[in-house]
Structures are given as structure tokens and as C-alpha cells.
Amino acid sequence: MAISKQTEIKQYAVLNCIFLLDNQDLSYKNIVLLLMYKNIVFKTNILLKMILSIIMCKHSSRVEEC
């Protein structure tokens, strides 16, 4: 079964986020990989937004907001 171009783009976006998470807390990366395995990632953009907010939060000086 062929995947749509939009799904393919989302897959690459998620993989890029996972590479960005390499220097972050490993538990976040495990959550992302689990969701990818369950095929939830490609049905919503919420996870991508969550990943980006985690990355931004980790690099923020306001840790208490995380």
C-alpha cells in the first residue's frame, strides 16, 4: 500500500524531531518511538508540536515552565 505525500512529509518531520531529541532526555525519545510504532504520529500534528515545545523548553532559561 502506497503512502500519501503528506504522510511521507510527516514521517520525515517526526524523524527530524527524533534526531533533535538525541541530546535531550531519553524518555521523551522513547515516547516518540512508541507513538510512531503505534502509528499515532501520522494521524495528528499534536505530537510534532509537543516535541518542538519540549525542545524549546529544554533550551529555555525558564525551566519551571516545562
PDB file of C-alpha atoms in Angstrom:
ATOM      1  CA  MET A   1       0.000   0.000   0.000  1.00  0.00           C
ATOM      2  CA  ALA A   2       1.489   3.320  -1.083  1.00  0.00           C
ATOM      3  CA  ILE A   3       1.589   6.181   1.387  1.00  0.00           C
ATOM      4  CA  SER A   4       0.488   9.692   0.524  1.00  0.00           C
ATOM      5  CA  LYS A   5       2.977  12.510   0.037  1.00  0.00           C
ATOM      6  CA  GLN A   6       1.571  14.297   3.100  1.00  0.00           C
ATOM      7  CA  THR A   7       2.130  11.217   5.272  1.00  0.00           C
ATOM      8  CA  GLU A   8       5.666  10.877   3.937  1.00  0.00           C
ATOM      9  CA  ILE A   9       6.405  14.508   4.817  1.00  0.00           C
ATOM     10  CA  LYS A  10       5.067  13.962   8.351  1.00  0.00           C
ATOM     11  CA  GLN A  11       7.260  10.882   8.733  1.00  0.00           C
ATOM     12  CA  TYR A  12      10.364  12.878   7.801  1.00  0.00           C
ATOM     13  CA  ALA A  13       9.337  15.676  10.164  1.00  0.00           C
ATOM     14  CA  VAL A  14       8.982  13.219  13.036  1.00  0.00           C
ATOM     15  CA  LEU A  15      12.333  11.600  12.268  1.00  0.00           C
ATOM     16  CA  ASN A  16      13.998  15.025  12.228  1.00  0.00           C
ATOM     17  CA  CYS A  17      12.475  15.787  15.617  1.00  0.00           C
ATOM     18  CA  ILE A  18      13.776  12.483  16.968  1.00  0.00           C
ATOM     19  CA  PHE A  19      17.284  13.394  15.842  1.00  0.00           C
ATOM     20  CA  LEU A  20      16.898  16.731  17.633  1.00  0.00           C
ATOM     21  CA  LEU A  21      15.847  14.844  20.767  1.00  0.00           C
ATOM     22  CA  ASP A  22      19.079  12.829  20.778  1.00  0.00           C
ATOM     23  CA  ASN A  23      20.653  15.314  23.191  1.00  0.00           C
ATOM     24  CA  GLN A  24      17.537  15.551  25.336  1.00  0.00           C
ATOM     25  CA  ASP A  25      16.031  13.281  27.962  1.00  0.00           C
ATOM     26  CA  LEU A  26      15.920   9.747  26.545  1.00  0.00           C
ATOM     27  CA  SER A  27      12.440   9.143  27.950  1.00  0.00           C
ATOM     28  CA  TYR A  28      10.980  11.694  25.521  1.00  0.00           C
ATOM     29  CA  LYS A  29      12.615   9.902  22.616  1.00  0.00           C
ATOM     30  CA  ASN A  30      11.188   6.582  23.798  1.00  0.00           C
ATOM     31  CA  ILE A  31       7.692   8.083  23.952  1.00  0.00           C
ATOM     32  CA  VAL A  32       8.007   9.355  20.387  1.00  0.00           C
ATOM     33  CA  LEU A  33       9.267   5.999  19.120  1.00  0.00           C
ATOM     34  CA  LEU A  34       6.422   4.191  20.874  1.00  0.00           C
ATOM     35  CA  LEU A  35       3.837   6.521  19.320  1.00  0.00           C
ATOM     36  CA  MET A  36       5.414   6.020  15.906  1.00  0.00           C
ATOM     37  CA  TYR A  37       5.203   2.264  16.417  1.00  0.00           C
ATOM     38  CA  LYS A  38       1.526   2.592  17.303  1.00  0.00           C
ATOM     39  CA  ASN A  39       1.031   4.689  14.133  1.00  0.00           C
ATOM     40  CA  ILE A  40      -0.481   7.594  16.073  1.00  0.00           C
ATOM     41  CA  VAL A  41       2.070  10.137  14.917  1.00  0.00           C
ATOM     42  CA  PHE A  42       0.951  10.228  11.313  1.00  0.00           C
ATOM     43  CA  LYS A  43      -2.682  10.922  12.191  1.00  0.00           C
ATOM     44  CA  THR A  44      -2.100  14.196  14.037  1.00  0.00           C
ATOM     45  CA  ASN A  45       0.186  17.202  14.224  1.00  0.00           C
ATOM     46  CA  ILE A  46      -0.176  17.493  18.000  1.00  0.00           C
ATOM     47  CA  LEU A  47       2.830  15.269  18.685  1.00  0.00           C
ATOM     48  CA  LEU A  48       5.092  17.351  16.448  1.00  0.00           C
ATOM     49  CA  LYS A  49       4.043  20.480  18.331  1.00  0.00           C
ATOM     50  CA  MET A  50       4.670  18.693  21.634  1.00  0.00           C
ATOM     51  CA  ILE A  51       8.155  17.606  20.557  1.00  0.00           C
ATOM     52  CA  LEU A  52       9.074  21.107  19.437  1.00  0.00           C
ATOM     53  CA  SER A  53       7.790  22.595  22.696  1.00  0.00           C
ATOM     54  CA  ILE A  54       9.879  20.073  24.674  1.00  0.00           C
ATOM     55  CA  ILE A  55      12.983  21.009  22.696  1.00  0.00           C
ATOM     56  CA  MET A  56      12.348  24.725  23.150  1.00  0.00           C
ATOM     57  CA  CYS A  57      11.610  24.242  26.842  1.00  0.00           C
ATOM     58  CA  LYS A  58      14.829  22.303  27.419  1.00  0.00           C
ATOM     59  CA  HIS A  59      16.819  25.167  25.908  1.00  0.00           C
ATOM     60  CA  SER A  60      14.838  27.833  27.749  1.00  0.00           C
ATOM     61  CA  SER A  61      16.171  29.588  30.813  1.00  0.00           C
ATOM     62  CA  ARG A  62      12.745  29.215  32.464  1.00  0.00           C
ATOM     63  CA  VAL A  63      12.860  25.559  33.460  1.00  0.00           C
ATOM     64  CA  GLU A  64       9.933  25.931  35.865  1.00  0.00           C
ATOM     65  CA  GLU A  65       7.590  26.384  32.872  1.00  0.00           C
ATOM     66  CA  CYS A  66       8.429  22.940  31.482  1.00  0.00           C
TER      67      CYS A  66
END
